[in-house]
Amino acid sequence: MVKGCIFSDISTDGNGGAINSAGWEGTTLVYGTIFTRCVGRNGGAFYANKAYNAYITIDDYCEFKDCESNSQNEEEGGGAVCIIYQWFSCELLIRNCLFDSCKGNNNKGGALRMALSGSVSVIDGVQFKNCQGPSGGAISYSGNDNNNLNINGSTSFTSCSSLSNPGGAIHSILNNGGSALIENTQFELCNSANSDGGSIFTQINNGTFSIYQVSFVGSSCTQPGSGGAIAIVQQNSYSRISVKDSSFTNCQTLTGSSRYGWGGAIYIFTLIPATELSSTNFLLSDLSFQECSASGAGNNLHIRSPNTYNTGIAIAANSLLTVKDLTDSPNIISDLYTNEQYSNDYMGIDESKVNDGNAPQSDHQALFLAGQLGFITKEYYIKSTDSLDENDCSQLNPCKTLNNILSKSLPTGFVKGLSISIINLLSETCDQTNIIISSETELNNIITIQSNGYISRGTEYTKQSILTSLFDTTLFTISNTGHLKLFGLHFDNLNPSSTLTNPLISISQSYDRQNPEVTIKDCIFEQINPQSNSLSHSLIITSGGTLLIENTLIQNYEFVNAQRVIDLSSSGQYQIDVINSEFKNIHQVASNLQGGAIISGSQIFGILLRIRDQCKFTDISSTGQGGAIYCTGRYPIIEINR
């Protein structure tokens, strides 16, 4: 332990100008100590190289002033502190400290360099002021092999700068499960000269980068840099970005060379094709921008991607970007995706047109051009009576069958697999059967079927029925990349006289692990005449992908031969999420080796079953095992909570 000491004007040609701590395991504690003008190669003041169960704490108002890394090796650094964790189960805590005017020379991290693997690190309530270095003016962080870094507790970065490489305040590389969470933190007047990320630069390869409730004021970078506040390189779909509830004020890319200068506040270079973008790997929500500007393109946001038009559709269709309306706070801008006035604020460029940052302005495109042209959502209409499949399927001339609509091609401008196709039911219908949603579906593999006038959790519309009791064939089959949403509908059952076991809805994962998705929301399922008939089929069989059931009522079913509401197949890996839904008066006849009238699966492997938010199970019975739920197998995860 080092406590209440002063280290001043100390230098070394080796690592750790004042303190060098190396070895396996052990605990190192530094409290209330002042380091002034300390100089060393890695860690001007403090250096630690540890492995296995090592614990380092720097706390209680330690101060690092004018400390410096004297190494000319660009792989070394840490003007004040350098921490290297080579193996797992180590912890690092830096809390309530000050780093003032620390710097690196031709290396990493003006104040702090961290190269960490499989460990947990926290920076809490720390101030970084006037720190500078070639790569990460304050912090250089390399997080590997599930290492977690959390920067929080009103940590602040003020007037930090990077002189030649990315990251005015923070430069981070996240690999193989490495993560960084920055929350409740402030960046003010940070700058990256001639490179990306005025405050933060991060490169993600199978890692996670998250920002929550962070403010950026006066962040900037100079051309050929991009991203006045943040620059992100996202290398694959397993690399996750989340920026939430954060503000950007007077952030900008400044004129330098004529190259790049894109994204006054945020610049994202993503290698992910638009079809793989989702809220899991790309989410920018509840952001605010004031007086941000770009010398190149995209005052608030610029995205470099394989295809800008498609990327914009994916973001708009899945609401992956939401921006606060500062004239009507806390509401978000409702027409962000459709109003041309935002064209210069949110832009993108195709990777094929980048030309080393020399692309003319005409090669940049409004990120939401498809939305401005009306090509995000295409709506169709179904009516059982007085309609023909020869009609144009508009509200005035509805069609009769879903399969007829699904056999059509999307109009020019819409993109299959990205744009949303919505089919509205104007009446109940008994003409629907054998509907297949997959990559082979002509219209689209992303389909929403809903009652006309549907409003989430609303009551001011009529739940239209899809009646199927005359059919033996499965109503919906969803496979590979098929996405089906069923909103505000009423369902019954297949032919109760049939002994066939085809389910009402079938969800199947393809051999190459492409994951279908089914969402059932605000629906009602109830059997016709359960007092007279028992069903030989389950309602839903899933063998892969994702099934979400929310705010839905399923009631009055009689099952024989161990059929049930949801059948979990033994093949495939999948996730079942049941939210605020009710199951009542459901009964099952099954042998002693079977069971589960609501959810059942045997020999299942690696499933995630979540039942949450006040789900109700009432009057449920089975003659087998587990009246409501019966699951056996290897590595299932079952979560049941309020």
XYZ file of C-alpha atoms in Angstrom:
642
model
C 0.000 0.000 0.000
C 1.105 3.515 -0.842
C -0.818 6.179 1.078
C -0.482 9.927 1.493
C 2.892 10.154 -0.243
C 4.440 12.646 -2.668
C 6.569 11.627 -5.664
C 8.113 14.592 -7.442
C 10.670 14.962 -10.273
C 11.394 11.244 -10.581
C 12.389 9.584 -13.851
C 13.552 6.277 -15.262
C 14.545 4.894 -18.626
C 12.439 1.861 -17.787
C 8.780 1.368 -16.883
C 7.073 3.279 -14.081
C 8.774 6.569 -13.316
C 7.854 6.337 -9.623
C 6.412 2.837 -9.081
C 6.763 -0.452 -10.966
C 4.607 -3.371 -9.813
C 4.794 -6.649 -11.733
C 3.963 -10.298 -11.162
C 1.048 -12.667 -10.714
C -1.810 -12.195 -8.287
C -1.581 -9.856 -5.319
C -3.121 -6.502 -4.411
C -1.722 -3.031 -5.044
C -3.308 -0.032 -3.296
C -2.445 3.616 -3.901
C -4.355 6.176 -1.812
C -4.160 9.959 -1.540
C -0.775 10.219 -3.238
C 0.579 13.011 -5.451
C 2.790 12.338 -8.478
C 4.385 15.427 -10.064
C 6.690 15.515 -13.096
C 7.332 11.776 -13.068
C 8.741 10.262 -16.276
C 9.040 6.674 -17.540
C 8.596 4.533 -20.650
C 5.306 2.803 -19.859
C 3.626 4.791 -17.101
C 5.360 8.043 -16.288
C 4.367 7.615 -12.638
C 2.959 4.100 -12.172
C 3.379 0.827 -14.093
C 1.826 -2.566 -13.407
C 2.071 -5.780 -15.415
C -0.105 -8.417 -13.780
C -1.809 -11.757 -14.339
C -4.341 -13.933 -12.526
C -6.321 -12.554 -9.596
C -4.469 -9.260 -9.377
C -6.206 -6.241 -7.847
C -5.125 -2.641 -8.312
C -6.832 0.347 -6.708
C -5.836 3.993 -7.199
C -8.190 6.051 -5.052
C -8.780 8.794 -2.502
C -7.842 11.879 -4.501
C -4.563 10.805 -6.017
C -3.119 13.457 -8.326
C -0.939 13.024 -11.399
C 0.490 16.338 -12.662
C 2.825 16.922 -15.601
C 3.723 13.234 -15.801
C 5.071 11.915 -19.079
C 5.893 8.794 -21.048
C 9.292 9.207 -22.681
C 9.028 6.176 -24.964
C 9.268 6.693 -28.716
C 7.738 3.257 -29.333
C 4.186 3.801 -30.598
C 3.041 0.560 -28.921
C 4.029 1.806 -25.461
C 2.767 4.757 -23.436
C 0.701 5.984 -20.516
C 1.885 9.455 -19.560
C 0.933 8.862 -15.918
C -0.239 5.250 -15.541
C 0.181 2.042 -17.548
C -1.745 -1.095 -16.570
C -1.281 -4.425 -18.372
C -3.395 -7.430 -17.402
C -2.204 -10.407 -19.406
C -4.586 -13.030 -18.053
C -7.973 -13.382 -16.463
C -9.715 -12.508 -13.200
C -8.002 -9.205 -12.490
C -9.648 -5.997 -11.295
C -8.732 -2.341 -11.669
C -10.332 0.623 -9.884
C -9.297 4.235 -10.446
C -11.563 6.529 -8.438
C -11.733 10.183 -7.409
C -8.397 11.093 -8.968
C -6.986 13.937 -11.068
C -4.805 13.651 -14.165
C -3.588 17.125 -15.111
C -1.336 18.007 -18.073
C 0.001 14.490 -18.536
C 1.304 13.509 -21.943
C 2.734 10.792 -24.122
C 5.377 11.069 -26.812
C 4.717 9.194 -30.045
C 2.801 6.521 -28.123
C -0.507 5.604 -26.503
C -2.483 7.375 -23.799
C -1.500 10.848 -22.650
C -2.574 10.010 -19.091
C -3.497 6.335 -18.965
C -2.701 3.276 -21.053
C -4.589 0.040 -20.391
C -4.044 -3.275 -22.168
C -6.460 -5.646 -20.464
C -7.753 -9.189 -20.966
C -10.578 -10.973 -19.191
C -10.790 -8.457 -16.373
C -13.080 -5.828 -14.861
C -11.987 -2.192 -14.808
C -13.746 0.880 -13.406
C -12.869 4.562 -13.751
C -15.145 6.427 -11.353
C -15.287 10.168 -10.707
C -11.911 10.906 -12.319
C -10.903 14.226 -13.897
C -8.663 14.380 -16.960
C -7.483 17.909 -17.794
C -5.168 19.166 -20.528
C -3.779 15.720 -21.258
C -2.332 14.987 -24.675
C -0.794 12.175 -26.654
C -0.495 10.939 -30.212
C -3.169 8.234 -29.734
C -5.760 8.847 -27.025
C -5.109 12.229 -25.465
C -6.182 10.946 -22.041
C -6.770 7.185 -22.319
C -5.620 4.391 -24.590
C -7.595 1.223 -23.921
C -7.248 -2.190 -25.506
C -9.925 -4.563 -24.225
C -9.661 -8.222 -25.170
C -11.242 -11.552 -24.280
C -14.358 -10.339 -22.450
C -12.630 -7.527 -20.594
C -15.098 -4.956 -19.239
C -14.335 -1.253 -18.785
C -16.821 1.095 -17.126
C -16.202 4.858 -17.046
C -18.771 6.578 -14.823
C -19.445 8.663 -11.727
C -19.280 12.101 -13.348
C -15.864 11.430 -14.819
C -14.806 14.383 -16.975
C -12.410 15.051 -19.843
C -11.489 18.703 -20.389
C -9.226 20.091 -23.130
C -7.637 16.732 -23.888
C -6.107 16.265 -27.320
C -4.589 13.703 -29.622
C -1.840 15.075 -31.817
C -1.705 12.694 -34.769
C -3.807 9.557 -34.276
C -7.495 8.993 -33.417
C -9.161 9.781 -30.099
C -8.824 13.275 -28.633
C -9.663 11.942 -25.162
C -10.118 8.168 -25.551
C -8.716 5.684 -28.053
C -10.141 2.175 -27.635
C -9.790 -1.155 -29.406
C -12.375 -3.798 -28.458
C -11.740 -7.397 -29.505
C -13.244 -10.808 -28.764
C -15.881 -9.766 -26.269
C -14.067 -6.707 -24.967
C -16.443 -3.954 -23.912
C -16.480 -0.309 -22.897
C -19.391 1.424 -21.150
C -19.147 5.190 -20.732
C -21.959 6.705 -18.676
C -22.684 9.919 -16.799
C -19.499 11.458 -18.199
C -18.638 14.864 -19.691
C -16.305 15.739 -22.564
C -15.497 19.415 -23.069
C -13.234 21.036 -25.665
C -11.454 17.827 -26.618
C -9.768 17.660 -30.014
C -8.141 15.220 -32.388
C -5.700 16.917 -34.757
C -5.587 15.417 -38.236
C -7.411 12.242 -37.264
C -10.755 10.765 -36.187
C -12.808 11.194 -33.029
C -12.482 14.577 -31.332
C -13.357 12.979 -27.991
C -13.627 9.228 -28.620
C -12.373 6.780 -31.198
C -13.275 3.113 -30.964
C -12.667 0.128 -33.215
C -14.874 -2.870 -32.505
C -14.247 -6.463 -33.556
C -16.666 -8.792 -31.750
C -16.925 -6.326 -28.885
C -19.422 -3.890 -27.375
C -19.241 -0.108 -27.134
C -21.921 1.707 -25.113
C -22.524 5.343 -24.209
C -25.277 6.449 -21.835
C -26.077 9.939 -20.566
C -22.857 11.498 -21.810
C -22.429 15.124 -22.890
C -20.034 16.386 -25.551
C -19.425 20.140 -25.669
C -17.087 21.738 -28.191
C -15.506 18.475 -29.339
C -13.721 18.704 -32.676
C -11.378 17.025 -35.083
C -9.431 18.475 -37.991
C -9.439 17.102 -41.522
C -8.600 14.505 -42.618
C -10.260 13.426 -39.385
C -13.948 12.497 -39.155
C -16.283 12.458 -36.164
C -16.111 15.741 -34.266
C -17.102 13.987 -31.031
C -17.144 10.237 -31.764
C -15.660 8.052 -34.492
C -16.533 4.351 -34.586
C -15.260 1.517 -36.773
C -17.676 -1.435 -36.641
C -16.080 -4.480 -38.220
C -18.845 -7.102 -38.180
C -22.385 -7.840 -37.025
C -21.069 -9.198 -33.711
C -19.682 -5.727 -32.960
C -22.261 -3.794 -30.970
C -22.843 -0.033 -30.802
C -25.222 1.637 -28.347
C -25.350 5.411 -27.838
C -28.297 6.504 -25.674
C -29.641 9.663 -24.068
C -26.553 11.729 -24.882
C -26.047 15.299 -26.088
C -23.749 16.918 -28.627
C -23.272 20.696 -28.524
C -21.109 22.695 -30.926
C -19.239 19.614 -32.093
C -17.552 19.890 -35.466
C -15.066 18.670 -38.002
C -12.689 21.514 -38.808
C -11.189 22.431 -42.157
C -7.684 21.133 -42.683
C -6.904 19.137 -45.777
C -9.661 18.595 -48.331
C -10.081 14.938 -47.313
C -12.778 13.410 -45.105
C -14.112 15.743 -42.399
C -17.344 13.751 -42.163
C -19.746 13.670 -39.215
C -19.729 16.877 -37.187
C -20.793 14.970 -34.066
C -20.728 11.239 -34.937
C -18.945 9.303 -37.676
C -19.545 5.571 -38.083
C -17.673 3.329 -40.503
C -19.635 0.072 -40.538
C -18.826 -3.012 -42.553
C -22.184 -4.595 -41.705
C -24.610 -5.084 -44.604
C -27.922 -3.347 -44.023
C -29.806 -6.652 -43.712
C -27.830 -7.441 -40.542
C -28.361 -4.125 -38.754
C -30.594 -4.413 -35.699
C -31.160 -2.896 -32.287
C -28.772 -5.530 -30.954
C -25.742 -4.254 -32.836
C -26.650 -0.691 -33.843
C -28.724 1.641 -31.677
C -28.561 5.425 -31.413
C -31.491 6.602 -29.295
C -32.709 9.766 -27.572
C -29.818 11.895 -28.810
C -29.727 15.678 -29.010
C -27.685 17.853 -31.361
C -27.125 21.617 -31.140
C -25.017 23.709 -33.520
C -22.965 20.788 -34.827
C -21.300 21.117 -38.216
C -19.058 19.234 -40.622
C -16.475 20.643 -42.997
C -17.158 17.608 -45.171
C -20.622 16.003 -44.921
C -23.189 15.137 -42.241
C -23.448 17.866 -39.616
C -24.782 15.541 -36.919
C -24.156 12.025 -38.225
C -22.291 10.488 -41.136
C -22.257 6.751 -41.877
C -19.828 5.055 -44.237
C -21.349 1.709 -45.193
C -21.612 -0.826 -48.026
C -24.828 0.836 -49.263
C -26.113 4.137 -47.881
C -29.623 3.842 -49.330
C -30.115 0.402 -47.784
C -28.505 1.395 -44.494
C -30.957 4.283 -44.212
C -33.904 1.948 -44.807
C -32.682 -0.463 -42.123
C -32.276 2.352 -39.598
C -35.671 3.885 -40.385
C -37.577 0.591 -40.556
C -36.266 -0.488 -37.159
C -36.114 2.967 -35.507
C -32.395 2.588 -34.831
C -31.880 6.359 -34.592
C -34.081 8.671 -32.538
C -33.323 12.338 -31.936
C -34.884 14.635 -29.356
C -36.939 17.554 -30.616
C -35.350 20.442 -28.715
C -38.344 22.655 -29.505
C -40.714 20.119 -27.943
C -38.654 18.292 -25.332
C -38.668 15.483 -24.311
C -40.428 14.316 -27.482
C -38.413 12.980 -30.396
C -38.391 14.334 -33.942
C -41.336 12.525 -35.519
C -40.425 13.153 -39.165
C -36.679 12.554 -38.940
C -36.781 9.847 -41.616
C -39.099 11.648 -44.029
C -38.372 15.387 -43.864
C -35.870 16.703 -46.413
C -34.794 19.496 -44.063
C -32.600 16.957 -42.234
C -30.772 15.822 -45.382
C -27.515 17.656 -44.618
C -27.514 16.696 -40.953
C -27.724 12.925 -41.462
C -25.693 11.674 -44.417
C -23.783 8.674 -45.672
C -21.534 7.416 -48.412
C -21.134 4.045 -50.109
C -17.822 2.358 -49.397
C -17.211 2.080 -53.149
C -17.232 5.891 -53.453
C -14.988 6.853 -50.532
C -11.890 7.419 -52.708
C -9.598 7.887 -49.713
C -11.751 10.725 -48.441
C -11.671 12.692 -51.682
C -15.249 11.906 -52.718
C -17.095 14.938 -54.108
C -20.119 16.214 -52.211
C -22.388 14.694 -54.842
C -21.262 11.193 -53.821
C -22.629 11.727 -50.323
C -26.316 11.004 -49.908
C -29.063 11.890 -47.482
C -29.087 8.940 -45.107
C -32.869 8.706 -45.202
C -33.441 9.299 -48.900
C -35.701 6.237 -49.086
C -37.863 7.623 -46.296
C -38.093 11.015 -47.955
C -39.278 9.293 -51.139
C -41.784 7.111 -49.249
C -40.019 3.780 -49.741
C -39.777 2.499 -46.158
C -43.259 1.019 -45.739
C -45.645 -0.380 -48.368
C -49.227 -1.088 -47.281
C -51.750 -3.553 -48.715
C -55.351 -4.388 -47.783
C -57.415 -7.570 -47.455
C -61.198 -7.894 -47.344
C -62.967 -11.229 -47.364
C -66.195 -10.153 -49.064
C -66.721 -8.125 -52.234
C -63.020 -8.215 -53.120
C -60.948 -9.871 -55.817
C -57.322 -10.919 -56.020
C -57.215 -9.107 -59.352
C -57.540 -5.788 -57.502
C -54.542 -3.549 -56.755
C -54.831 -4.365 -53.017
C -55.246 -0.719 -52.022
C -57.676 0.350 -49.328
C -60.244 1.259 -51.994
C -59.677 -1.959 -53.961
C -58.621 -4.613 -51.449
C -57.593 -8.138 -52.358
C -58.969 -11.389 -51.016
C -55.978 -13.545 -50.010
C -52.649 -13.000 -48.341
C -50.898 -15.366 -50.732
C -51.936 -13.228 -53.670
C -50.254 -10.204 -52.104
C -47.162 -12.215 -51.198
C -46.791 -13.308 -54.823
C -46.369 -9.709 -55.992
C -43.077 -7.831 -56.337
C -42.312 -4.688 -54.389
C -42.529 -1.476 -56.432
C -39.304 0.199 -57.561
C -37.592 2.035 -54.700
C -38.543 -0.465 -52.020
C -35.879 -3.007 -51.058
C -36.791 -6.603 -50.292
C -35.421 -7.671 -46.941
C -35.297 -4.110 -45.632
C -38.488 -2.232 -46.465
C -41.573 -3.180 -44.473
C -44.649 -4.709 -46.078
C -47.825 -4.203 -44.029
C -51.027 -6.084 -44.822
C -54.140 -4.610 -43.188
C -57.283 -6.675 -42.625
C -60.469 -4.711 -43.252
C -62.715 -7.607 -42.214
C -62.560 -11.109 -40.833
C -61.354 -13.657 -43.343
C -61.685 -17.412 -43.811
C -59.703 -17.672 -47.056
C -56.161 -17.873 -45.698
C -53.988 -20.996 -45.528
C -50.471 -22.284 -46.209
C -48.752 -18.898 -46.038
C -44.957 -19.101 -46.236
C -42.696 -16.263 -45.092
C -39.039 -16.747 -46.002
C -36.275 -15.418 -48.208
C -38.096 -17.087 -51.105
C -41.292 -15.084 -50.597
C -41.627 -12.886 -53.675
C -42.988 -9.765 -51.995
C -40.704 -9.604 -48.985
C -39.356 -11.661 -46.132
C -40.386 -8.930 -43.668
C -44.169 -8.959 -43.309
C -46.563 -7.329 -40.855
C -50.198 -8.480 -40.793
C -52.538 -6.407 -38.657
C -56.109 -5.301 -38.165
C -56.819 -2.060 -39.965
C -56.399 0.900 -37.613
C -54.245 -1.118 -35.210
C -52.733 0.856 -32.330
C -50.337 -0.791 -29.901
C -52.246 -1.597 -26.676
C -55.152 0.396 -28.071
C -58.866 -0.446 -27.941
C -60.221 1.855 -30.627
C -60.024 -0.683 -33.433
C -61.647 -4.031 -34.222
C -59.543 -7.172 -33.883
C -60.170 -8.900 -37.204
C -60.297 -12.693 -37.224
C -58.340 -15.095 -39.388
C -60.601 -18.157 -39.288
C -58.863 -21.456 -40.016
C -61.072 -24.241 -38.643
C -61.858 -25.518 -42.161
C -58.182 -26.158 -42.978
C -55.787 -28.964 -42.061
C -52.717 -27.109 -43.322
C -50.495 -24.830 -41.234
C -51.554 -21.206 -41.522
C -48.093 -19.582 -41.259
C -44.701 -21.178 -41.910
C -41.769 -18.883 -41.153
C -38.254 -20.030 -42.016
C -34.656 -18.829 -42.602
C -34.731 -15.011 -42.824
C -38.509 -14.694 -42.587
C -39.806 -12.031 -40.197
C -43.528 -12.032 -39.396
C -45.382 -9.640 -37.112
C -49.007 -10.284 -36.157
C -50.661 -7.279 -34.540
C -54.159 -6.915 -33.113
C -55.634 -10.086 -34.669
C -57.960 -12.883 -33.562
C -57.136 -16.563 -34.226
C -58.913 -19.848 -33.530
C -57.624 -23.298 -34.564
C -57.186 -25.689 -37.466
C -59.735 -28.384 -38.312
C -60.671 -29.999 -34.981
C -61.798 -33.194 -36.744
C -58.405 -33.788 -38.319
C -55.843 -36.105 -36.739
C -52.982 -34.292 -38.480
C -50.556 -32.570 -36.125
C -49.691 -29.577 -38.296
C -49.472 -26.511 -36.033
C -51.273 -23.262 -36.650
C -47.880 -21.499 -36.811
C -44.552 -23.164 -37.620
C -41.168 -21.490 -37.059
C -38.106 -23.297 -38.373
C -34.417 -22.495 -38.362
C -32.498 -23.304 -41.545
C -29.453 -25.525 -41.717
C -27.130 -22.484 -41.907
C -28.565 -21.055 -38.662
C -30.435 -18.206 -40.286
C -32.907 -17.069 -37.672
C -36.584 -16.452 -38.399
C -38.424 -13.982 -36.185
C -42.080 -13.972 -35.158
C -43.765 -11.280 -33.071
C -47.335 -11.710 -31.807
C -48.697 -8.627 -30.094
C -52.132 -7.557 -28.864
C -53.744 -10.716 -30.288
C -56.372 -13.181 -29.059
C -56.254 -16.949 -29.604
C -59.297 -19.007 -28.636
C -60.654 -22.360 -29.747
C -64.031 -22.762 -31.435
C -66.374 -24.979 -29.375
C -63.798 -26.426 -26.945
C -66.631 -28.150 -25.096
C -67.295 -30.271 -28.196
C -63.846 -30.727 -29.757
C -60.289 -31.452 -28.719
C -57.314 -30.502 -30.857
C -54.669 -32.875 -32.171
C -52.360 -30.021 -33.096
C -50.319 -27.436 -31.215
C -50.758 -23.748 -31.861
C -47.072 -22.970 -32.381
C -44.097 -25.225 -33.060
C -40.678 -23.579 -33.061
C -37.334 -25.113 -33.928
C -35.195 -21.989 -34.061
C -35.099 -18.232 -34.191
C -37.020 -15.799 -32.024
C -40.628 -15.833 -30.835
C -42.042 -12.839 -28.974
C -45.574 -12.898 -27.547
C -46.707 -9.667 -25.911
C -49.977 -8.432 -24.410
C -51.811 -11.416 -25.882
C -54.687 -13.547 -24.557
C -54.712 -17.305 -25.242
C -57.736 -19.130 -23.821
C -60.264 -21.976 -23.990
C -58.209 -24.749 -25.618
C -58.574 -28.506 -25.202
C -55.528 -30.504 -26.383
C -55.122 -34.278 -26.761
C -52.030 -36.380 -27.493
C -49.821 -33.965 -25.525
C -50.363 -31.069 -27.924
C -49.892 -27.632 -26.408
C -49.807 -23.901 -27.038
C -46.055 -23.712 -27.753
C -44.069 -26.790 -28.729
C -40.299 -26.447 -28.346
C -38.633 -28.694 -30.886
C -35.436 -30.488 -29.919
C -33.628 -29.131 -32.991
C -32.299 -25.597 -33.344
C -31.417 -22.857 -30.890
C -33.982 -20.217 -30.155
C -35.380 -17.620 -27.826
C -38.938 -17.420 -26.510
C -40.038 -14.191 -24.839
C -43.534 -13.974 -23.307
C -44.448 -10.525 -21.992
C -47.571 -9.378 -20.129
C -49.731 -12.126 -21.641
C -52.505 -14.293 -20.232
C -53.228 -18.010 -20.584
C -56.468 -19.362 -19.146
C -58.801 -22.354 -19.312
C -56.371 -24.561 -21.230
C -56.292 -28.312 -20.685
C -54.075 -31.082 -21.993
C -54.353 -34.864 -22.124
C -50.862 -36.376 -22.096
C -48.962 -39.447 -20.945
C -46.861 -39.501 -17.805
C -43.738 -38.857 -19.911
C -45.153 -35.719 -21.486
C -46.809 -32.552 -20.274
C -46.883 -28.772 -20.289
C -50.198 -27.499 -21.643
C -48.729 -24.054 -22.388
C -45.028 -24.590 -23.148
C -43.368 -27.948 -23.576
C -40.094 -29.300 -24.900
C -37.958 -32.360 -24.272
C -34.281 -32.850 -25.060
C -34.030 -29.165 -25.897
C -30.563 -27.629 -26.114
C -29.477 -24.068 -25.423
C -32.857 -22.328 -25.439
C -33.681 -19.080 -23.678
C -37.222 -18.939 -22.286
C -38.304 -15.725 -20.586
C -41.734 -15.158 -19.038
C -42.069 -11.700 -17.552
C -44.019 -8.526 -16.852
C -47.099 -9.883 -15.088
C -47.956 -12.896 -17.228
C -50.945 -14.847 -15.904
C -51.671 -18.589 -15.989
C -55.185 -19.489 -14.793
C -57.132 -22.769 -14.876
C -54.416 -24.789 -16.641
C -54.185 -28.578 -16.373
C -52.303 -31.540 -17.806
C -52.595 -35.255 -17.167
C -48.831 -35.464 -17.713
C -45.866 -33.651 -16.172
C -45.860 -29.910 -15.522
C -49.348 -28.500 -15.805
C -48.314 -25.295 -17.574
C -44.609 -25.651 -18.441
C -42.549 -28.789 -19.037
C -38.934 -28.511 -20.241
C -36.106 -31.029 -20.209
C -32.723 -30.972 -21.903
C -29.237 -29.498 -21.750
C -28.340 -25.899 -20.912
C -31.802 -24.351 -21.081
C -32.104 -20.899 -19.525
C -35.522 -20.195 -18.025
C -36.309 -16.811 -16.504
C -39.661 -16.127 -14.837
C -40.151 -12.764 -13.186
C -42.515 -9.848 -12.782
